[in-house]
């Protein structure tokens, strides 16, 4: 009986303490003048509304309704936490530029667990700065020009050589970008091992936006199991390469730089780093490739102009002659297509950060510890910043600025200290892919397909197309 009384008293104490905590927290929040908004249902907040919107071709109403009601900075409650949502470009830039000072990186537990605590996405402070710099040094213009471009051209050709009749474009694009990333990071050419590794990655990525509890989510449980297999496979590679490096056998890739670094990274740290970079290089670029083709197919005038630009480049070359850096630099309309695809598709919808202290901005206060979400998508598709913003119009970039707003509102690769280190590499890969696609093939969609944006941006049916070879010189 005494035990039951003790349990009752303990439950009562915890309940009262919890209520007092939330009363104090709410009272403090009122004093701080939070941005207006709604926290939605208890515990769930507005997460279900967000997910439902992003599982459709048109998730904009989730943002539009709240911006119209509350303004471009509003409070919501998603993925288990109260969150300040910004659809304001100045606020987004403030968040990005103050990384490590006022804000720190913060992502849902499912992403953090699957990428690993040593991933570049989750690193902070001086370690992040060093690793970000190292990553950029392997993806800058000179490295792409002198070393990577030849592999990009070769691997794109290799995959397209096998295309006949019906092609699942998103699936093929994912194979291409994964193999390019593996080559850049670890010097592996395509083989059974790389394809097996890629299939495990598909399962890992599917778990990014799930409840991070294996007992409740089959998808998350599969993702954790796949992540374990990926880590084991990469650990074997790291151990073998460490032995080779110590014996004087060196390769010119990212893994070699990690092994030779002065920081003395452990195998676990290197594996986590590689896991995150493979995700970044594989998932986003392949989706951009697919959506560029989808948007061009739906915009025949743009596709015709792109073909003309690339036919002129190919006419100066033999059939097997690879693209060179000067060829890439002579693709002005292609860069317009790249920009517009990035703007409309918004593969990275925005970034999560956490306030390190109470932060005053635009007359509101973001309380310390609160999560913020800087939405790139909301800005890129805002008619105040881009004329007819929700239409694909690559010609808007022909004067080098597609924006109608005087401020810098185009941020497809983020910004500040966490600017995507592979932004130039992604542009080159897409440009080379489009070159070989339009000069070697004509195509039509095999069936209707539509976009969805949760858990990641993709087409529902992997964008099947019927391809026909053009007369190749």
Tab-separated table of C-alpha atoms in Angstrom, residues 4-441:
chain	number	residue	atom	x	y	z
A	4	UNK	CA	1.257	2.555	-4.283
A	5	UNK	CA	1.093	5.780	-2.295
A	6	UNK	CA	4.705	6.542	-3.218
A	7	UNK	CA	3.997	5.949	-6.910
A	8	UNK	CA	0.874	8.121	-6.723
A	9	UNK	CA	2.804	10.926	-5.024
A	10	UNK	CA	5.581	10.667	-7.595
A	11	UNK	CA	3.144	10.836	-10.542
A	12	UNK	CA	1.344	13.770	-8.916
A	13	UNK	CA	4.659	15.574	-8.357
A	14	UNK	CA	5.766	15.071	-11.943
A	15	UNK	CA	2.376	16.197	-13.276
A	16	UNK	CA	2.328	19.346	-11.146
A	17	UNK	CA	5.949	20.125	-12.013
A	18	UNK	CA	5.211	19.704	-15.727
A	19	UNK	CA	2.193	22.007	-15.543
A	20	UNK	CA	4.196	24.632	-13.623
A	21	UNK	CA	7.046	24.353	-16.143
A	22	UNK	CA	4.728	24.995	-19.103
A	23	UNK	CA	2.946	27.835	-17.289
A	24	UNK	CA	6.293	29.515	-16.591
A	25	UNK	CA	7.461	28.861	-20.149
A	26	UNK	CA	4.233	30.256	-21.656
A	27	UNK	CA	4.346	33.284	-19.370
A	28	UNK	CA	7.953	33.961	-20.385
A	29	UNK	CA	7.081	33.513	-24.051
A	30	UNK	CA	4.279	36.077	-23.750
A	31	UNK	CA	6.666	38.571	-22.167
A	32	UNK	CA	9.119	38.019	-25.010
A	33	UNK	CA	6.534	38.801	-27.742
A	34	UNK	CA	6.721	35.747	-29.927
A	35	UNK	CA	5.878	35.967	-33.614
A	36	UNK	CA	2.136	35.358	-34.120
A	37	UNK	CA	0.945	31.916	-35.076
A	38	UNK	CA	-0.669	28.724	-33.878
A	39	UNK	CA	0.871	25.777	-32.044
A	40	UNK	CA	-1.919	23.503	-33.262
A	41	UNK	CA	-2.848	20.304	-31.435
A	42	UNK	CA	-1.178	19.222	-28.177
A	43	UNK	CA	2.033	17.274	-28.841
A	44	UNK	CA	1.356	16.943	-32.597
A	45	UNK	CA	1.221	20.669	-33.277
A	46	UNK	CA	0.747	21.279	-37.023
A	47	UNK	CA	2.998	18.439	-38.171
A	48	UNK	CA	0.182	16.445	-39.771
A	49	UNK	CA	-0.994	19.472	-41.777
A	50	UNK	CA	2.590	20.079	-42.961
A	51	UNK	CA	3.131	16.465	-44.018
A	52	UNK	CA	-0.261	16.286	-45.756
A	53	UNK	CA	0.545	19.445	-47.750
A	54	UNK	CA	4.019	18.273	-48.776
A	55	UNK	CA	2.697	14.914	-49.982
A	56	UNK	CA	0.870	16.785	-52.756
A	57	UNK	CA	2.049	18.605	-55.879
A	58	UNK	CA	1.109	21.904	-54.275
A	59	UNK	CA	2.358	22.324	-50.684
A	60	UNK	CA	2.270	26.124	-50.938
A	61	UNK	CA	-1.101	26.628	-49.194
A	62	UNK	CA	0.454	25.493	-45.884
A	63	UNK	CA	2.757	28.512	-46.086
A	64	UNK	CA	0.403	30.854	-47.967
A	65	UNK	CA	-2.422	30.597	-45.433
A	66	UNK	CA	-0.133	31.314	-42.488
A	67	UNK	CA	1.783	34.119	-44.174
A	68	UNK	CA	-1.506	35.783	-45.142
A	69	UNK	CA	-2.831	35.466	-41.609
A	70	UNK	CA	0.283	36.091	-39.506
A	71	UNK	CA	2.930	37.631	-41.791
A	72	UNK	CA	6.217	36.299	-43.208
A	73	UNK	CA	7.501	35.308	-39.751
A	74	UNK	CA	5.153	33.094	-37.766
A	75	UNK	CA	5.134	30.521	-34.971
A	76	UNK	CA	4.090	26.917	-35.526
A	77	UNK	CA	4.753	23.544	-33.903
A	78	UNK	CA	6.277	20.837	-36.134
A	79	UNK	CA	8.234	17.622	-35.564
A	80	UNK	CA	7.739	17.802	-31.812
A	81	UNK	CA	8.928	21.360	-31.158
A	82	UNK	CA	7.646	24.937	-31.292
A	83	UNK	CA	9.275	26.492	-34.340
A	84	UNK	CA	9.580	30.002	-35.713
A	85	UNK	CA	9.038	29.778	-39.463
A	86	UNK	CA	10.577	32.462	-41.687
A	87	UNK	CA	9.399	33.225	-45.221
A	88	UNK	CA	11.275	36.531	-45.123
A	89	UNK	CA	14.553	36.790	-47.133
A	90	UNK	CA	16.194	39.289	-44.773
A	91	UNK	CA	15.446	37.108	-41.758
A	92	UNK	CA	16.689	34.018	-43.599
A	93	UNK	CA	19.938	35.768	-44.456
A	94	UNK	CA	20.304	36.884	-40.826
A	95	UNK	CA	19.846	33.276	-39.680
A	96	UNK	CA	22.376	31.921	-42.205
A	97	UNK	CA	25.017	34.572	-41.512
A	98	UNK	CA	24.808	34.141	-37.733
A	99	UNK	CA	25.483	30.416	-37.717
A	100	UNK	CA	27.601	29.610	-34.666
A	101	UNK	CA	26.972	33.036	-33.121
A	102	UNK	CA	23.237	33.312	-32.493
A	103	UNK	CA	22.027	30.082	-34.104
A	104	UNK	CA	23.306	26.532	-34.231
A	105	UNK	CA	22.507	23.618	-36.483
A	106	UNK	CA	19.445	21.619	-35.434
A	107	UNK	CA	17.695	18.833	-37.304
A	108	UNK	CA	15.022	16.265	-36.407
A	109	UNK	CA	16.329	13.295	-34.426
A	110	UNK	CA	15.711	10.876	-37.291
A	111	UNK	CA	18.133	12.751	-39.579
A	112	UNK	CA	20.749	13.213	-36.845
A	113	UNK	CA	20.695	9.531	-35.898
A	114	UNK	CA	20.914	8.284	-39.475
A	115	UNK	CA	23.715	10.599	-40.581
A	116	UNK	CA	25.801	10.094	-37.451
A	117	UNK	CA	27.097	12.512	-34.843
A	118	UNK	CA	30.296	13.209	-36.815
A	119	UNK	CA	28.579	14.193	-40.067
A	120	UNK	CA	29.337	17.576	-41.614
A	121	UNK	CA	25.666	18.562	-41.264
A	122	UNK	CA	25.861	18.265	-37.480
A	123	UNK	CA	29.417	19.483	-36.839
A	124	UNK	CA	29.846	22.782	-35.051
A	125	UNK	CA	32.532	25.344	-34.332
A	126	UNK	CA	36.121	25.093	-35.493
A	127	UNK	CA	35.804	21.428	-36.496
A	128	UNK	CA	32.957	22.251	-38.873
A	129	UNK	CA	34.949	25.141	-40.301
A	130	UNK	CA	37.955	22.904	-41.038
A	131	UNK	CA	35.903	20.085	-42.532
A	132	UNK	CA	33.763	22.454	-44.607
A	133	UNK	CA	36.929	24.024	-46.006
A	134	UNK	CA	38.374	20.592	-46.777
A	135	UNK	CA	35.201	19.562	-48.597
A	136	UNK	CA	35.159	22.742	-50.670
A	137	UNK	CA	38.790	22.180	-51.630
A	138	UNK	CA	37.733	18.925	-53.342
A	139	UNK	CA	34.855	20.511	-55.245
A	140	UNK	CA	36.115	23.912	-56.378
A	141	UNK	CA	36.308	25.056	-59.993
A	142	UNK	CA	39.957	24.149	-60.553
A	143	UNK	CA	39.533	20.620	-59.171
A	144	UNK	CA	36.417	20.082	-61.288
A	145	UNK	CA	38.175	21.438	-64.385
A	146	UNK	CA	41.428	19.507	-63.973
A	147	UNK	CA	40.263	16.233	-62.415
A	148	UNK	CA	36.521	15.653	-62.013
A	149	UNK	CA	35.064	16.791	-65.344
A	150	UNK	CA	36.542	13.860	-67.262
A	151	UNK	CA	34.949	11.371	-64.834
A	152	UNK	CA	31.616	13.183	-64.914
A	153	UNK	CA	31.551	13.057	-68.715
A	154	UNK	CA	32.663	9.411	-68.801
A	155	UNK	CA	30.151	8.129	-66.235
A	156	UNK	CA	27.223	10.010	-67.771
A	157	UNK	CA	28.094	8.539	-71.185
A	158	UNK	CA	28.499	5.053	-69.697
A	159	UNK	CA	24.977	5.051	-68.276
A	160	UNK	CA	23.320	6.559	-71.335
A	161	UNK	CA	24.967	3.960	-73.583
A	162	UNK	CA	22.626	1.344	-72.106
A	163	UNK	CA	19.407	3.362	-72.484
A	164	UNK	CA	16.758	1.848	-74.735
A	165	UNK	CA	13.007	2.422	-74.979
A	166	UNK	CA	11.552	3.016	-71.491
A	167	UNK	CA	13.818	4.670	-68.905
A	168	UNK	CA	13.049	5.483	-65.272
A	169	UNK	CA	14.845	8.802	-65.362
A	170	UNK	CA	15.046	9.448	-61.618
A	171	UNK	CA	16.425	5.955	-61.015
A	172	UNK	CA	19.085	6.428	-63.710
A	173	UNK	CA	19.983	9.875	-62.402
A	174	UNK	CA	20.438	8.457	-58.910
A	175	UNK	CA	22.794	5.774	-60.214
A	176	UNK	CA	24.845	8.383	-62.055
A	177	UNK	CA	25.162	10.810	-59.145
A	178	UNK	CA	25.884	8.076	-56.602
A	179	UNK	CA	28.672	6.653	-58.721
A	180	UNK	CA	30.106	10.123	-59.326
A	181	UNK	CA	30.116	10.792	-55.590
A	182	UNK	CA	31.703	7.440	-54.744
A	183	UNK	CA	34.379	8.122	-57.351
A	184	UNK	CA	35.105	11.572	-55.922
A	185	UNK	CA	35.191	10.384	-52.311
A	186	UNK	CA	36.837	6.954	-52.574
A	187	UNK	CA	38.054	6.490	-56.200
A	188	UNK	CA	35.732	3.527	-56.904
A	189	UNK	CA	34.446	2.928	-60.427
A	190	UNK	CA	30.932	1.474	-60.825
A	191	UNK	CA	30.681	-2.173	-59.756
A	192	UNK	CA	28.429	-4.558	-57.842
A	193	UNK	CA	29.678	-3.203	-54.504
A	194	UNK	CA	28.765	0.409	-55.320
A	195	UNK	CA	25.300	-0.621	-56.553
A	196	UNK	CA	24.692	-2.699	-53.410
A	197	UNK	CA	25.744	0.281	-51.290
A	198	UNK	CA	23.394	2.578	-53.210
A	199	UNK	CA	20.403	0.327	-52.557
A	200	UNK	CA	21.069	0.536	-48.816
A	201	UNK	CA	21.256	4.320	-49.105
A	202	UNK	CA	17.753	4.399	-50.563
A	203	UNK	CA	16.475	2.842	-47.324
A	204	UNK	CA	18.512	5.228	-45.169
A	205	UNK	CA	17.059	8.307	-46.870
A	206	UNK	CA	13.505	6.980	-46.558
A	207	UNK	CA	13.896	7.163	-42.790
A	208	UNK	CA	14.901	10.838	-42.626
A	209	UNK	CA	11.477	12.215	-41.711
A	210	UNK	CA	10.023	9.420	-39.625
A	211	UNK	CA	9.442	9.009	-35.902
A	212	UNK	CA	12.958	8.134	-34.615
A	213	UNK	CA	11.694	5.139	-32.631
A	214	UNK	CA	12.209	1.719	-34.259
A	215	UNK	CA	9.364	0.187	-32.240
A	216	UNK	CA	6.805	2.601	-33.785
A	217	UNK	CA	8.171	3.021	-37.329
A	218	UNK	CA	8.981	0.160	-39.681
A	219	UNK	CA	10.527	2.634	-42.134
A	220	UNK	CA	12.843	4.026	-39.464
A	221	UNK	CA	13.780	0.519	-38.308
A	222	UNK	CA	14.709	-0.439	-41.884
A	223	UNK	CA	16.672	2.808	-42.231
A	224	UNK	CA	18.693	2.106	-39.076
A	225	UNK	CA	19.467	-1.420	-40.270
A	226	UNK	CA	20.543	-0.100	-43.679
A	227	UNK	CA	22.663	2.590	-42.041
A	228	UNK	CA	24.460	-0.122	-40.042
A	229	UNK	CA	25.218	-2.034	-43.250
A	230	UNK	CA	26.501	1.135	-44.939
A	231	UNK	CA	28.728	1.947	-41.969
A	232	UNK	CA	30.140	-1.599	-41.920
A	233	UNK	CA	30.900	-1.493	-45.651
A	234	UNK	CA	32.586	1.915	-45.415
A	235	UNK	CA	34.530	0.873	-42.303
A	236	UNK	CA	36.126	-1.960	-44.267
A	237	UNK	CA	37.140	0.504	-46.977
A	238	UNK	CA	38.568	2.975	-44.441
A	239	UNK	CA	40.622	0.273	-42.687
A	240	UNK	CA	42.009	-1.021	-45.980
A	241	UNK	CA	42.842	2.455	-47.232
A	242	UNK	CA	44.519	3.324	-43.912
A	243	UNK	CA	46.853	0.341	-44.373
A	244	UNK	CA	47.583	1.382	-47.964
A	245	UNK	CA	48.237	4.977	-46.929
A	246	UNK	CA	50.631	3.919	-44.168
A	247	UNK	CA	52.568	1.813	-46.685
A	248	UNK	CA	52.918	4.794	-49.021
A	249	UNK	CA	50.146	3.962	-51.504
A	250	UNK	CA	48.109	7.160	-51.973
A	251	UNK	CA	45.041	8.211	-53.985
A	252	UNK	CA	43.850	11.704	-54.845
A	253	UNK	CA	40.414	11.693	-53.220
A	254	UNK	CA	38.533	12.901	-50.156
A	255	UNK	CA	39.196	9.756	-48.134
A	256	UNK	CA	42.952	10.178	-48.586
A	257	UNK	CA	42.721	13.761	-47.322
A	258	UNK	CA	40.839	12.575	-44.221
A	259	UNK	CA	43.388	9.847	-43.534
A	260	UNK	CA	46.310	12.220	-44.009
A	261	UNK	CA	44.820	15.061	-41.961
A	262	UNK	CA	46.616	16.486	-38.943
A	263	UNK	CA	43.480	16.021	-36.822
A	264	UNK	CA	43.927	12.254	-36.605
A	265	UNK	CA	40.319	11.333	-37.351
A	266	UNK	CA	39.070	7.977	-36.086
A	267	UNK	CA	37.503	5.420	-38.415
A	268	UNK	CA	34.071	6.190	-36.932
A	269	UNK	CA	34.472	9.923	-37.579
A	270	UNK	CA	35.565	9.315	-41.177
A	271	UNK	CA	32.668	6.903	-41.815
A	272	UNK	CA	30.090	9.402	-40.496
A	273	UNK	CA	31.632	12.103	-42.664
A	274	UNK	CA	31.478	9.898	-45.774
A	275	UNK	CA	27.897	8.809	-45.041
A	276	UNK	CA	26.674	12.422	-45.006
A	277	UNK	CA	28.631	13.444	-48.118
A	278	UNK	CA	27.289	10.479	-50.075
A	279	UNK	CA	23.748	11.513	-49.159
A	280	UNK	CA	24.404	15.131	-50.132
A	281	UNK	CA	26.022	14.284	-53.465
A	282	UNK	CA	23.543	11.591	-54.399
A	283	UNK	CA	20.019	12.550	-53.413
A	284	UNK	CA	19.851	16.251	-54.251
A	285	UNK	CA	21.688	16.359	-57.586
A	286	UNK	CA	19.813	13.379	-59.026
A	287	UNK	CA	16.493	15.015	-58.176
A	288	UNK	CA	17.580	18.272	-59.823
A	289	UNK	CA	18.519	16.331	-62.974
A	290	UNK	CA	15.119	14.650	-63.122
A	291	UNK	CA	13.115	17.790	-62.488
A	292	UNK	CA	15.113	19.801	-65.026
A	293	UNK	CA	14.065	17.269	-67.674
A	294	UNK	CA	10.460	17.307	-66.456
A	295	UNK	CA	10.254	21.115	-66.548
A	296	UNK	CA	11.932	21.279	-69.980
A	297	UNK	CA	9.580	18.629	-71.373
A	298	UNK	CA	6.656	20.747	-70.212
A	299	UNK	CA	8.253	23.889	-71.745
A	300	UNK	CA	8.999	23.004	-75.411
A	301	UNK	CA	10.447	26.420	-76.331
A	302	UNK	CA	13.030	26.156	-73.552
A	303	UNK	CA	13.909	22.598	-74.591
A	304	UNK	CA	14.369	23.689	-78.219
A	305	UNK	CA	16.693	26.531	-77.221
A	306	UNK	CA	18.696	24.207	-74.961
A	307	UNK	CA	19.081	21.670	-77.770
A	308	UNK	CA	20.303	24.363	-80.112
A	309	UNK	CA	22.964	25.481	-77.620
A	310	UNK	CA	24.268	21.958	-77.100
A	311	UNK	CA	24.078	20.913	-80.735
A	312	UNK	CA	26.425	23.807	-81.535
A	313	UNK	CA	28.906	22.547	-78.926
A	314	UNK	CA	28.677	18.931	-80.094
A	315	UNK	CA	29.030	19.889	-83.773
A	316	UNK	CA	32.603	20.992	-83.049
A	317	UNK	CA	33.512	17.629	-81.528
A	318	UNK	CA	33.750	14.006	-82.565
A	319	UNK	CA	31.263	11.480	-81.207
A	320	UNK	CA	33.482	10.216	-78.369
A	321	UNK	CA	35.257	13.481	-77.601
A	322	UNK	CA	34.543	14.508	-73.993
A	323	UNK	CA	33.379	17.912	-72.871
A	324	UNK	CA	36.049	20.321	-71.693
A	325	UNK	CA	35.920	23.227	-69.264
A	326	UNK	CA	35.591	25.768	-72.090
A	327	UNK	CA	32.528	23.869	-73.321
A	328	UNK	CA	30.929	24.102	-69.902
A	329	UNK	CA	31.649	27.822	-69.747
A	330	UNK	CA	29.927	28.312	-73.120
A	331	UNK	CA	26.477	27.177	-71.962
A	332	UNK	CA	24.714	30.431	-70.987
A	333	UNK	CA	21.150	29.241	-71.543
A	334	UNK	CA	21.925	25.982	-69.751
A	335	UNK	CA	22.843	28.010	-66.667
A	336	UNK	CA	19.485	29.780	-66.923
A	337	UNK	CA	17.799	26.375	-66.945
A	338	UNK	CA	19.885	25.263	-63.955
A	339	UNK	CA	18.985	28.397	-61.978
A	340	UNK	CA	15.298	28.116	-62.756
A	341	UNK	CA	15.198	24.407	-61.892
A	342	UNK	CA	16.864	25.134	-58.552
A	343	UNK	CA	14.427	27.981	-57.869
A	344	UNK	CA	11.216	26.132	-58.744
A	345	UNK	CA	12.165	22.672	-57.424
A	346	UNK	CA	13.694	23.727	-54.089
A	347	UNK	CA	15.312	20.374	-53.407
A	348	UNK	CA	16.489	21.871	-50.112
A	349	UNK	CA	13.280	23.490	-48.890
A	350	UNK	CA	15.045	25.328	-46.080
A	351	UNK	CA	17.225	24.822	-43.016
A	352	UNK	CA	16.575	24.172	-39.347
A	353	UNK	CA	18.528	26.116	-36.728
A	354	UNK	CA	18.226	26.548	-32.957
A	355	UNK	CA	18.428	29.868	-31.118
A	356	UNK	CA	21.456	29.943	-28.798
A	357	UNK	CA	20.072	32.934	-26.891
A	358	UNK	CA	16.984	35.159	-26.920
A	359	UNK	CA	17.093	36.846	-30.330
A	360	UNK	CA	15.262	40.035	-31.279
A	361	UNK	CA	14.333	40.341	-34.934
A	362	UNK	CA	11.678	42.313	-36.831
A	363	UNK	CA	10.053	43.375	-33.567
A	364	UNK	CA	9.727	39.819	-32.260
A	365	UNK	CA	11.796	37.643	-29.942
A	366	UNK	CA	12.853	34.085	-30.681
A	367	UNK	CA	13.351	32.457	-27.258
A	368	UNK	CA	16.584	30.670	-26.448
A	369	UNK	CA	16.356	26.986	-27.339
A	370	UNK	CA	13.575	27.402	-29.873
A	371	UNK	CA	13.971	25.918	-33.307
A	372	UNK	CA	13.743	28.165	-36.369
A	373	UNK	CA	13.161	27.197	-39.988
A	374	UNK	CA	14.477	29.480	-42.719
A	375	UNK	CA	12.338	28.590	-45.734
A	376	UNK	CA	14.074	29.030	-49.090
A	377	UNK	CA	11.062	27.613	-50.897
A	378	UNK	CA	8.697	30.239	-49.500
A	379	UNK	CA	10.962	33.044	-50.763
A	380	UNK	CA	11.723	31.486	-54.170
A	381	UNK	CA	8.024	31.040	-54.916
A	382	UNK	CA	6.923	34.462	-53.645
A	383	UNK	CA	5.495	36.728	-56.364
A	384	UNK	CA	6.910	39.743	-54.538
A	385	UNK	CA	10.420	38.481	-55.291
A	386	UNK	CA	9.992	36.681	-58.631
A	387	UNK	CA	7.477	37.662	-61.291
A	388	UNK	CA	5.014	34.838	-61.974
A	389	UNK	CA	7.038	32.951	-59.374
A	390	UNK	CA	5.377	29.565	-59.668
A	391	UNK	CA	5.993	29.156	-63.379
A	392	UNK	CA	9.125	27.647	-64.931
A	393	UNK	CA	10.702	30.462	-66.934
A	394	UNK	CA	14.472	30.105	-67.551
A	395	UNK	CA	14.550	33.305	-69.635
A	396	UNK	CA	14.091	35.317	-66.440
A	397	UNK	CA	17.798	34.663	-65.745
A	398	UNK	CA	19.131	35.975	-69.043
A	399	UNK	CA	20.014	39.334	-67.519
A	400	UNK	CA	21.799	37.417	-64.712
A	401	UNK	CA	19.082	38.171	-62.191
A	402	UNK	CA	15.753	36.442	-62.109
A	403	UNK	CA	14.573	38.333	-59.053
A	404	UNK	CA	12.372	41.419	-58.978
A	405	UNK	CA	13.500	42.221	-55.423
A	406	UNK	CA	16.686	44.264	-54.868
A	407	UNK	CA	17.905	42.002	-52.049
A	408	UNK	CA	19.624	38.662	-52.580
A	409	UNK	CA	16.675	36.270	-52.450
A	410	UNK	CA	18.054	33.332	-54.465
A	411	UNK	CA	19.606	30.866	-52.016
A	412	UNK	CA	19.263	27.314	-53.427
A	413	UNK	CA	22.524	26.252	-51.760
A	414	UNK	CA	21.981	28.011	-48.442
A	415	UNK	CA	24.539	30.547	-47.333
A	416	UNK	CA	26.849	31.716	-44.591
A	417	UNK	CA	29.339	29.288	-43.010
A	418	UNK	CA	27.204	26.319	-44.091
A	419	UNK	CA	26.962	27.195	-47.780
A	420	UNK	CA	26.752	23.877	-49.649
A	421	UNK	CA	30.389	23.033	-50.505
A	422	UNK	CA	29.349	21.118	-53.630
A	423	UNK	CA	27.297	23.860	-55.290
A	424	UNK	CA	29.593	24.267	-58.319
A	425	UNK	CA	29.984	20.513	-58.751
A	426	UNK	CA	26.201	20.070	-58.816
A	427	UNK	CA	25.873	22.696	-61.553
A	428	UNK	CA	28.569	21.018	-63.660
A	429	UNK	CA	27.045	17.550	-63.250
A	430	UNK	CA	23.621	18.814	-64.306
A	431	UNK	CA	25.059	20.690	-67.298
A	432	UNK	CA	26.998	17.660	-68.555
A	433	UNK	CA	23.953	15.419	-68.026
A	434	UNK	CA	21.714	17.771	-70.028
A	435	UNK	CA	24.316	18.047	-72.790
A	436	UNK	CA	24.468	14.296	-73.430
A	437	UNK	CA	20.731	13.865	-72.976
A	438	UNK	CA	19.629	16.452	-75.534
A	439	UNK	CA	22.375	15.694	-78.082
A	440	UNK	CA	21.847	11.924	-78.003
A	441	UNK	CA	18.123	11.458	-77.381
